[in-house]
PDB file of C-alpha atoms in Angstrom:
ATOM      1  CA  UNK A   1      87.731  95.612 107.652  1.00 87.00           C
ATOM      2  CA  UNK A   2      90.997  94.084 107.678  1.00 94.00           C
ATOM      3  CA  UNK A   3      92.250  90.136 108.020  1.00 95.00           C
ATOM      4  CA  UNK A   4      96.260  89.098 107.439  1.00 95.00           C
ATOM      5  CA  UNK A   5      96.386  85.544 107.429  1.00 95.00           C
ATOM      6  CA  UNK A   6      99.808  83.785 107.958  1.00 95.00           C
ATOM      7  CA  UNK A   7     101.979  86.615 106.460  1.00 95.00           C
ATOM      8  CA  UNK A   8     105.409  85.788 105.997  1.00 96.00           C
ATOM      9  CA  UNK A   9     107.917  88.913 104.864  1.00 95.00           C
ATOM     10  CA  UNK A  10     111.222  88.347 103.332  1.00 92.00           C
ATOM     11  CA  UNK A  11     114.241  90.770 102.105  1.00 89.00           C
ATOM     12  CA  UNK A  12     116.153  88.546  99.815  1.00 86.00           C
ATOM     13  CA  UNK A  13     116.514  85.372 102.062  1.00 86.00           C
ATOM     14  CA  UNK A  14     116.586  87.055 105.429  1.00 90.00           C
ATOM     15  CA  UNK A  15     112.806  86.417 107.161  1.00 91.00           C
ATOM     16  CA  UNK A  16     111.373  89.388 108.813  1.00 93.00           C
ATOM     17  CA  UNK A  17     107.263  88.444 109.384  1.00 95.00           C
ATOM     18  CA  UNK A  18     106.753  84.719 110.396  1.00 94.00           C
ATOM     19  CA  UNK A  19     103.367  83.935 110.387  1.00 94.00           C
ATOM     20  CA  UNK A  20     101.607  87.151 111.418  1.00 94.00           C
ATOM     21  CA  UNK A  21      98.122  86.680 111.496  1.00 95.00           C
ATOM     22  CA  UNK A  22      95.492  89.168 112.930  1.00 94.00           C
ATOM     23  CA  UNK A  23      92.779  91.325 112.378  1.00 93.00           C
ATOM     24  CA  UNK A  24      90.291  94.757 112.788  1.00 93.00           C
ATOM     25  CA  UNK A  25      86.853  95.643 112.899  1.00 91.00           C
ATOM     26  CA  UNK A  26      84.991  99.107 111.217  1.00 88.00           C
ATOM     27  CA  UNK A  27      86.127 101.930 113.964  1.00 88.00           C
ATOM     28  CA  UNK A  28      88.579 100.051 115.481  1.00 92.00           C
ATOM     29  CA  UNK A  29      92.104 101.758 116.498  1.00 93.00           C
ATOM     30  CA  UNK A  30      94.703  99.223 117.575  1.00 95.00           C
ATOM     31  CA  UNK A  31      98.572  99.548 118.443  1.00 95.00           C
ATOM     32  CA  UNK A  32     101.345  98.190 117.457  1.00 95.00           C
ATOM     33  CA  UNK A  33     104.537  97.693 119.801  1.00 92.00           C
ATOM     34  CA  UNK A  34     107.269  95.992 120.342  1.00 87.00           C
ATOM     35  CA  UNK A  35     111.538  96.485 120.436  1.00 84.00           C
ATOM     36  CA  UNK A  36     113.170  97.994 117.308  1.00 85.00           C
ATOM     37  CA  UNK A  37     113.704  95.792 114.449  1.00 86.00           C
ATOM     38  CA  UNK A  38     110.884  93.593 115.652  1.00 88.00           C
ATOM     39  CA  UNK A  39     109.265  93.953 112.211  1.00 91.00           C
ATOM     40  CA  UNK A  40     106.926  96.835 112.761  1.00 92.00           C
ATOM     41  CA  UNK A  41     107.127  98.696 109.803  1.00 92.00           C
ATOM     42  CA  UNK A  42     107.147  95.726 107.902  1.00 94.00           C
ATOM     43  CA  UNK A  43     103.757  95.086 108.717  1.00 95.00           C
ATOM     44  CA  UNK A  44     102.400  98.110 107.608  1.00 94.00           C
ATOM     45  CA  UNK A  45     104.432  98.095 104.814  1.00 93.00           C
ATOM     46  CA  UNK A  46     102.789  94.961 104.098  1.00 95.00           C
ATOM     47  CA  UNK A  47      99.226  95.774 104.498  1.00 95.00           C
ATOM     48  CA  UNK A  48      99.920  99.197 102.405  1.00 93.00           C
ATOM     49  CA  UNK A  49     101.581  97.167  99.368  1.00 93.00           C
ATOM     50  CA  UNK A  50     105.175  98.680  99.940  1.00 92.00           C
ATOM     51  CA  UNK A  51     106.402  95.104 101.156  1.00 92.00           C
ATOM     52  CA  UNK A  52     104.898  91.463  99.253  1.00 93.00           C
ATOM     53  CA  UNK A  53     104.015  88.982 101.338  1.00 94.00           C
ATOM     54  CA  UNK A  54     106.286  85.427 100.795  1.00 93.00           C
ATOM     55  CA  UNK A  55     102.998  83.575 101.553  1.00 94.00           C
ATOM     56  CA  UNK A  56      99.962  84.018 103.383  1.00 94.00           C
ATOM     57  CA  UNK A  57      97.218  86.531 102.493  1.00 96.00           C
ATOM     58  CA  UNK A  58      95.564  90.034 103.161  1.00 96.00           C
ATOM     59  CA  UNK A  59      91.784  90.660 102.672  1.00 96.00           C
ATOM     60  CA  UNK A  60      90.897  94.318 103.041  1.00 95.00           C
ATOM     61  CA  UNK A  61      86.734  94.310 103.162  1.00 92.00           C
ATOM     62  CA  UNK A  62      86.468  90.668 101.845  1.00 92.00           C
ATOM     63  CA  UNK A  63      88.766  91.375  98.610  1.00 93.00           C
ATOM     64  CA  UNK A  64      92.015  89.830  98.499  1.00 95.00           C
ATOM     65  CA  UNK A  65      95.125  92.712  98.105  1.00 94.00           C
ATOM     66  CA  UNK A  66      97.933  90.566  98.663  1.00 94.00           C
ATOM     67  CA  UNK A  67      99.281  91.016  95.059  1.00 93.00           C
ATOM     68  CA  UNK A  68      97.539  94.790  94.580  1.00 93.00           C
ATOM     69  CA  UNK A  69     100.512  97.349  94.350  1.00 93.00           C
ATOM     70  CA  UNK A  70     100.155 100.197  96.954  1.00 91.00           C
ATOM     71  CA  UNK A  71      98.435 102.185  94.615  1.00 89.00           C
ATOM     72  CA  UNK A  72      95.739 100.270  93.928  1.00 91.00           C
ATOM     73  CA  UNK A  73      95.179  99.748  97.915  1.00 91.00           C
ATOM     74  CA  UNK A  74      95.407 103.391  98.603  1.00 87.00           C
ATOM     75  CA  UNK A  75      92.801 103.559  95.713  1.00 85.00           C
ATOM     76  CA  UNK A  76      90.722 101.271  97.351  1.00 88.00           C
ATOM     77  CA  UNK A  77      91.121 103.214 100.464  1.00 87.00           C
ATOM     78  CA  UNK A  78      94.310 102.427 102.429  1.00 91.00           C
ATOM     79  CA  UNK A  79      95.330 105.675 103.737  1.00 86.00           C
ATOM     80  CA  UNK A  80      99.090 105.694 105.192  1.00 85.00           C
ATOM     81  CA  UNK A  81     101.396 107.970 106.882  1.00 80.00           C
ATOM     82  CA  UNK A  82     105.459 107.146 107.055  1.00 72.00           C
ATOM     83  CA  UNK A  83     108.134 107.251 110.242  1.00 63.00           C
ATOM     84  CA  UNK A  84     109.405 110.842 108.623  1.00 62.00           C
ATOM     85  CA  UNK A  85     106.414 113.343 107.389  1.00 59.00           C
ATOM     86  CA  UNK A  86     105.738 112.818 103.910  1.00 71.00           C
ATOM     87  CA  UNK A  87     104.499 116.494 103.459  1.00 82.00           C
ATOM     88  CA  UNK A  88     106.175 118.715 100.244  1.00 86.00           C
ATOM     89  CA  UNK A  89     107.802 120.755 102.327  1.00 88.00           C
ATOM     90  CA  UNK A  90     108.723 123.419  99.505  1.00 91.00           C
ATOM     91  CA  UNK A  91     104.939 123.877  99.511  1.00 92.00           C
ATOM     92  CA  UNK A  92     103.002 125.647 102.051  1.00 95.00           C
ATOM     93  CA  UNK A  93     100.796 123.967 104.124  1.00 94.00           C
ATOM     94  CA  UNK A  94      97.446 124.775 101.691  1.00 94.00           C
ATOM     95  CA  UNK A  95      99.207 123.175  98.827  1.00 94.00           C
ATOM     96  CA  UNK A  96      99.975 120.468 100.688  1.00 92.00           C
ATOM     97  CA  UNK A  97      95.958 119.667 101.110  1.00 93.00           C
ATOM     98  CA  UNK A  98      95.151 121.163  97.311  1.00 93.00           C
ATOM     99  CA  UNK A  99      97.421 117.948  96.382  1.00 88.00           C
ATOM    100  CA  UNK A 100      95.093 115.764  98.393  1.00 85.00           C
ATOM    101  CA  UNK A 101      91.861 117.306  97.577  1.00 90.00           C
ATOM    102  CA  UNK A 102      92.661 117.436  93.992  1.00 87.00           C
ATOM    103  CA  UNK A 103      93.294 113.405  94.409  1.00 81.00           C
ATOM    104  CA  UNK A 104      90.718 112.442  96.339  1.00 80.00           C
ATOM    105  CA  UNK A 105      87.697 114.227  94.479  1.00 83.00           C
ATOM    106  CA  UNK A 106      89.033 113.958  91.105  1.00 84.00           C
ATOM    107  CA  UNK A 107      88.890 117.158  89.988  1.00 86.00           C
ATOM    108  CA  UNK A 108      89.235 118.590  86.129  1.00 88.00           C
ATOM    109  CA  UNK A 109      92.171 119.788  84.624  1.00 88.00           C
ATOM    110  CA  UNK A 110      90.911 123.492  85.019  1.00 92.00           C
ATOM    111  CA  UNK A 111      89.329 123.551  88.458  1.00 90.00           C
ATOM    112  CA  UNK A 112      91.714 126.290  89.359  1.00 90.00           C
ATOM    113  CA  UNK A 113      89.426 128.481  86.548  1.00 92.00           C
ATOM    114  CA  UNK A 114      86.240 127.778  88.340  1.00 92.00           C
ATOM    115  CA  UNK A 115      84.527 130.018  91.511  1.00 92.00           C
ATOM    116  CA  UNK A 116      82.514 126.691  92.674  1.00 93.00           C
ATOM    117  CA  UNK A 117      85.985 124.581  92.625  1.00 91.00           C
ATOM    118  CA  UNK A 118      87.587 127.701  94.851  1.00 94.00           C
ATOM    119  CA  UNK A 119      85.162 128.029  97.155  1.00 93.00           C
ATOM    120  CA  UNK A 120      84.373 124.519  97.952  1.00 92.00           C
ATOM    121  CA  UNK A 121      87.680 123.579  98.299  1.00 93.00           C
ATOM    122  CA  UNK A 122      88.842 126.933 100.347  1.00 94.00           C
ATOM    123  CA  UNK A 123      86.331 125.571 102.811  1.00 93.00           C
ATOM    124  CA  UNK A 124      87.548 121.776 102.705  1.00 92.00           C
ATOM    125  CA  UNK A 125      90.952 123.725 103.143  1.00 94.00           C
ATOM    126  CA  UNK A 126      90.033 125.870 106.487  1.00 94.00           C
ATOM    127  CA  UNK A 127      88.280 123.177 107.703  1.00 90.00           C
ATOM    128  CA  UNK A 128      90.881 120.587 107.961  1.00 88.00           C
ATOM    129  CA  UNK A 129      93.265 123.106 109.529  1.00 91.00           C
ATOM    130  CA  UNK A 130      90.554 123.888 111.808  1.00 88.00           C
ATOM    131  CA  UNK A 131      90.552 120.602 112.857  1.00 83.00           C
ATOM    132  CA  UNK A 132      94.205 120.283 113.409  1.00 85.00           C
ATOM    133  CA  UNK A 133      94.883 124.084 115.171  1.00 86.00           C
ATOM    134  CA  UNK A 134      96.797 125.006 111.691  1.00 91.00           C
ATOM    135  CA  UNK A 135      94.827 127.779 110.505  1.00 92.00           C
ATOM    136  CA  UNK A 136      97.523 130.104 111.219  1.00 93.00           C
ATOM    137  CA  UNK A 137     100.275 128.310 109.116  1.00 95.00           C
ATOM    138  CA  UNK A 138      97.956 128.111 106.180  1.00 94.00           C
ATOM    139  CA  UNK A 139     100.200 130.152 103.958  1.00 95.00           C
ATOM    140  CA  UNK A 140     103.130 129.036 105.698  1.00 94.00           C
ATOM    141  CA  UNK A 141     105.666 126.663 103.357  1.00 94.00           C
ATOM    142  CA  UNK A 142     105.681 123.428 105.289  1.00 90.00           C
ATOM    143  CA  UNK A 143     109.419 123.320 105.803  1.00 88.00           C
ATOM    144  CA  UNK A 144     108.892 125.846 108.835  1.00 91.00           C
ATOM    145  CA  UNK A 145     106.729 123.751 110.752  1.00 89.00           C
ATOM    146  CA  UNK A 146     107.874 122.250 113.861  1.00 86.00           C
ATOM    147  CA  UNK A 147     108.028 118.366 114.062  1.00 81.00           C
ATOM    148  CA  UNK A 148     104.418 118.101 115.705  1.00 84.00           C
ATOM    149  CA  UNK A 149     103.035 120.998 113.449  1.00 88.00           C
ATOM    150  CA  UNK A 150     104.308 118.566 110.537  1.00 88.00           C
ATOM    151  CA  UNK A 151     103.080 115.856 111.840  1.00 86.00           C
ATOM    152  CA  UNK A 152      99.219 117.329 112.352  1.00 88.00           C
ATOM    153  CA  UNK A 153      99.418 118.688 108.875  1.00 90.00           C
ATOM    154  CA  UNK A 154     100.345 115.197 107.274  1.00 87.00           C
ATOM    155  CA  UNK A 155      96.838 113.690 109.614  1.00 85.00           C
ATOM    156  CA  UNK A 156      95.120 116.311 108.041  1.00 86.00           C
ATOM    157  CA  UNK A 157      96.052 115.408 105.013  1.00 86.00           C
ATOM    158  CA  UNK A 158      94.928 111.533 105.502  1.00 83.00           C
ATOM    159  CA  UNK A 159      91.794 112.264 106.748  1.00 81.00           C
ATOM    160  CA  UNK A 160      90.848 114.329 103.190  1.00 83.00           C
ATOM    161  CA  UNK A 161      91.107 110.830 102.142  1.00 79.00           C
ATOM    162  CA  UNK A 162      88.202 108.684 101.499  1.00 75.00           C
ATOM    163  CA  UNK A 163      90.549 105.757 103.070  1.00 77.00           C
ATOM    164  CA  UNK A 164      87.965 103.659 105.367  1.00 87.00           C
ATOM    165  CA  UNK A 165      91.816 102.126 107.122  1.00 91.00           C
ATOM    166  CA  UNK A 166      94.517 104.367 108.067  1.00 90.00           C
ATOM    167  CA  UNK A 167      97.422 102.973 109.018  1.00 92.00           C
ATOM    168  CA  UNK A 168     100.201 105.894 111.171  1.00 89.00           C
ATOM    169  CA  UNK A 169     103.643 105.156 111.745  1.00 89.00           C
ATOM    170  CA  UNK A 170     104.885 106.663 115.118  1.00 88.00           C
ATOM    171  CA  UNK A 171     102.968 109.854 115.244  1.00 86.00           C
ATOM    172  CA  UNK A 172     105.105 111.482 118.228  1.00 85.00           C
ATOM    173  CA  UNK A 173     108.757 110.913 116.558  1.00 81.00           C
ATOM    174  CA  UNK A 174     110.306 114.389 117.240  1.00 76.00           C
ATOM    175  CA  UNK A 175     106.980 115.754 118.709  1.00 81.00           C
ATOM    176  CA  UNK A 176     107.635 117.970 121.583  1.00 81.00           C
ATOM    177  CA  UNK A 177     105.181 116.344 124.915  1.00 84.00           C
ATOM    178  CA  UNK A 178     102.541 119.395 124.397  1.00 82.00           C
ATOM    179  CA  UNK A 179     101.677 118.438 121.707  1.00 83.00           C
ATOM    180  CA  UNK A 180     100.867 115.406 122.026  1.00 87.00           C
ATOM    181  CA  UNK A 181      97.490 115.854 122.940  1.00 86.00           C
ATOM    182  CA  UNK A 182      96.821 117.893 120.010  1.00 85.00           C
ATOM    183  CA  UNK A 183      97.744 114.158 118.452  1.00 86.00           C
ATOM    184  CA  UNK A 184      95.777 112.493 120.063  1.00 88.00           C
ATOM    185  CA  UNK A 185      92.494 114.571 119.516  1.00 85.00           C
ATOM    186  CA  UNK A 186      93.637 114.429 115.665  1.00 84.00           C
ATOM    187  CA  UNK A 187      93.683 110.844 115.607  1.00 84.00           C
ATOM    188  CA  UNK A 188      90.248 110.214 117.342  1.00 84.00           C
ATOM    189  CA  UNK A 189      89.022 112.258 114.516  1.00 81.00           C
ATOM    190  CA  UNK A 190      90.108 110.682 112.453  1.00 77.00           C
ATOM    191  CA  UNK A 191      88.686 107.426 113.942  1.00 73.00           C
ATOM    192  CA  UNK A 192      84.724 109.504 114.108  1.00 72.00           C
ATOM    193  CA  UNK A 193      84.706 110.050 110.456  1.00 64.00           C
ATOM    194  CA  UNK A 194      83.278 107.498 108.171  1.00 61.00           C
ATOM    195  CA  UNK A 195      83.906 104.359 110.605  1.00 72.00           C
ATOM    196  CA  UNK A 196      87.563 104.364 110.153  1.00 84.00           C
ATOM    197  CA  UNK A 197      89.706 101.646 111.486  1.00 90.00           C
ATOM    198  CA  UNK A 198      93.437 103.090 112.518  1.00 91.00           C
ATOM    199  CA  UNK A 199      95.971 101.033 112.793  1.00 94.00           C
ATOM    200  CA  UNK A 200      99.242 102.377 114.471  1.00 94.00           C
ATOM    201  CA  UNK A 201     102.588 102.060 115.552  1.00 93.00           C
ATOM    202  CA  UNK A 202     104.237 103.804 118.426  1.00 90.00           C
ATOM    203  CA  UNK A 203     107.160 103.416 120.808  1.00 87.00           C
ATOM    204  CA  UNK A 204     105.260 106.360 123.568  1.00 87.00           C
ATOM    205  CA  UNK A 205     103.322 103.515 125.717  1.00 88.00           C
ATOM    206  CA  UNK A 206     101.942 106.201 128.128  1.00 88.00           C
ATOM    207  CA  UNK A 207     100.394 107.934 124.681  1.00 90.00           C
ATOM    208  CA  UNK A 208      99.409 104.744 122.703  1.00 91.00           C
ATOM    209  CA  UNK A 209      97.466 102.737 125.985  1.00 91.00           C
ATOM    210  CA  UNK A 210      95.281 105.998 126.553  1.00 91.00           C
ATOM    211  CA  UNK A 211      94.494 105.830 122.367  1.00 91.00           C
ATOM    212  CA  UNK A 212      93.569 102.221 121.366  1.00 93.00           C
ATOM    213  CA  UNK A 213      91.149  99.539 121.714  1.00 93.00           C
ATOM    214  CA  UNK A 214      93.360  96.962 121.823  1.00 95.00           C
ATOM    215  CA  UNK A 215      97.904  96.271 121.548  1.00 95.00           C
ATOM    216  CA  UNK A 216      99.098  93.666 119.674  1.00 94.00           C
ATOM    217  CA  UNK A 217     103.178  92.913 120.613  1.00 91.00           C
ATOM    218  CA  UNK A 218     105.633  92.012 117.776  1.00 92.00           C
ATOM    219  CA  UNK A 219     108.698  90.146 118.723  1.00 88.00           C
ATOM    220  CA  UNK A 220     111.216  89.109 116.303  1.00 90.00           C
ATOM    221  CA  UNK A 221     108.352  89.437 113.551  1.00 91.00           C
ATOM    222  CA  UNK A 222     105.949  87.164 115.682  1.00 92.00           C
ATOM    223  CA  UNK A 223     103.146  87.927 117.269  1.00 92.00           C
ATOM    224  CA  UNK A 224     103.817  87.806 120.981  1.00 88.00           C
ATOM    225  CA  UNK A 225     100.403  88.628 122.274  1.00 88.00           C
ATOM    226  CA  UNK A 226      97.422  91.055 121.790  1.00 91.00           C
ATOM    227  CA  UNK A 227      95.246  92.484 124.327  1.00 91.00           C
ATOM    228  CA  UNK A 228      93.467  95.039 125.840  1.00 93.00           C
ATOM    229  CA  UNK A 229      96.100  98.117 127.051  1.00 91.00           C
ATOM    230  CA  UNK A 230      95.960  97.525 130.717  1.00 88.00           C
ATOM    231  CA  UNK A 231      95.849  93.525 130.165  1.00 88.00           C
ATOM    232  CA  UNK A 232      99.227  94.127 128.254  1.00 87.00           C
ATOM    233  CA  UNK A 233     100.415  96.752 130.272  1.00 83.00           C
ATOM    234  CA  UNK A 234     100.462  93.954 133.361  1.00 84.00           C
ATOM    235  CA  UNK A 235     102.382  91.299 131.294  1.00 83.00           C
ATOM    236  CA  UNK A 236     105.704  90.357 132.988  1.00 80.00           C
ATOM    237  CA  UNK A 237     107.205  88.607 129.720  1.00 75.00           C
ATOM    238  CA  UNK A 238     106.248  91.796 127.833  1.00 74.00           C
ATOM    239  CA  UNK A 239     108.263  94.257 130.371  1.00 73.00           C
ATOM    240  CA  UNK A 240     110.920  92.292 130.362  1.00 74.00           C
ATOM    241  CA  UNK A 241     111.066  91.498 126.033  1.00 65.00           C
ATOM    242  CA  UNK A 242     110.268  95.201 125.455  1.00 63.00           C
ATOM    243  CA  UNK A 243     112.689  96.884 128.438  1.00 60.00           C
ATOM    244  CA  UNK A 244     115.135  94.325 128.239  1.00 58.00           C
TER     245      UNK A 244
END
């Protein structure tokens, strides 16, 4: 699904990713951790064509992206969520998905005009919210949500996507602890659909080792090891890089 080879990262002179090299396999979810400023974000900036590699390569399904912009990978089905919801939040939450649906199944100019457009796409619409426990908020404008409300709206959003590799930045920032679970349930979802691969970052261990197949640990834009969760869970060197 995914293979970085070597992937350097620079901003102007100052080196961020040395040498990150890894990889994921169809319906694979793997995490990402490892101390602030460790180049995290980077990497999935990277991957999603925000950030250009200095050297080294990225083959997403056997074509090379390294020099696609992010549009063209999120064409090609790299779906990606950001640190701080990327919802319209002047919009309500049904507008919010309209935007994707209109996107993803590329409809005409005057959809809007047509009963078979409405009706299909009211019942894309209350299914995704469905899905997420939003049905409620569906006429609600977006900037009223709570942080994890925002957050399972902006999931629900990347899974009308036809992306085959998601890639979520720290789902629980400003998430209260119920709803985590709610997250959680999202995100394996997410992962059913289509053979997904997911790869995510996220500083909640507890939440992240109970998610993913496997944890690979960034240090100082290296990669300090990879592993199953409770393999890396046990690692002294970890504790005492990520804890201090």
């Amino acid at each position: 699904m995914l293979k970085l080879e070597n992937i350097h990262v620079k901003f102007g002179k100052t080196p961020i990713l040395h040498d990150i090299s890894l990889s994921l396999s169809p319906g694979e979810i793997v995490g990402i951790i490892g101390p602030n400023g460790s180049g995290k974000t980077t990497l999935l900036n990277a991957i999603s064509g925000f950030a250009k590699p200095s050297e080294g390569s990225i083959l997403f399904q056997d074509q090379d992206v390294t020099r696609s912009s992010a549009f063209q990978r999120a064409s090609q089905g790299i779906g990606r969520s950001f640190q701080s919801a990327g919802v319209f939040r002047d919009m309500t939450v049904e507008e919010n998905l309209i935007i994707a649906i209109e996107q993803v199944k590329k409809y005409p100019w005057w959809w809007q005009f047509s009963r078979k457009y409405l009706k299909k796409t009211a019942e894309i619409i209350d299914h995704s919210l469905e899905e997420v426990g939003l049905t409620a908020h569906k006429k609600s404008l977006a900037g009223v949500l709570s942080g994890g409300q925002l957050r399972l709206l902006e999931l629900a959003r990347l899974g009308l996507t036809d992306g085959s590799l998601l890639l979520i930045d720290e789902p629980t920032a400003g998430v209260a602890p119920a709803m985590k679970k709610t997250l959680a349930k999202t995100i394996r979802s997410l992962l059913q659909e289509q053979k997904r691969s997911i790869l995510i970052i996220e500083h909640d261990l507890k939440f992240l080792f109970e998610l993913v197949d496997r944890v690979i640990v960034i240090v100082e834009g290296r990669v300090y090891m990879e592993g199953k969760p409770a393999d890396v869970a046990q690692d002294r060197k970890l504790q005492e890089v990520y804890f201090g």
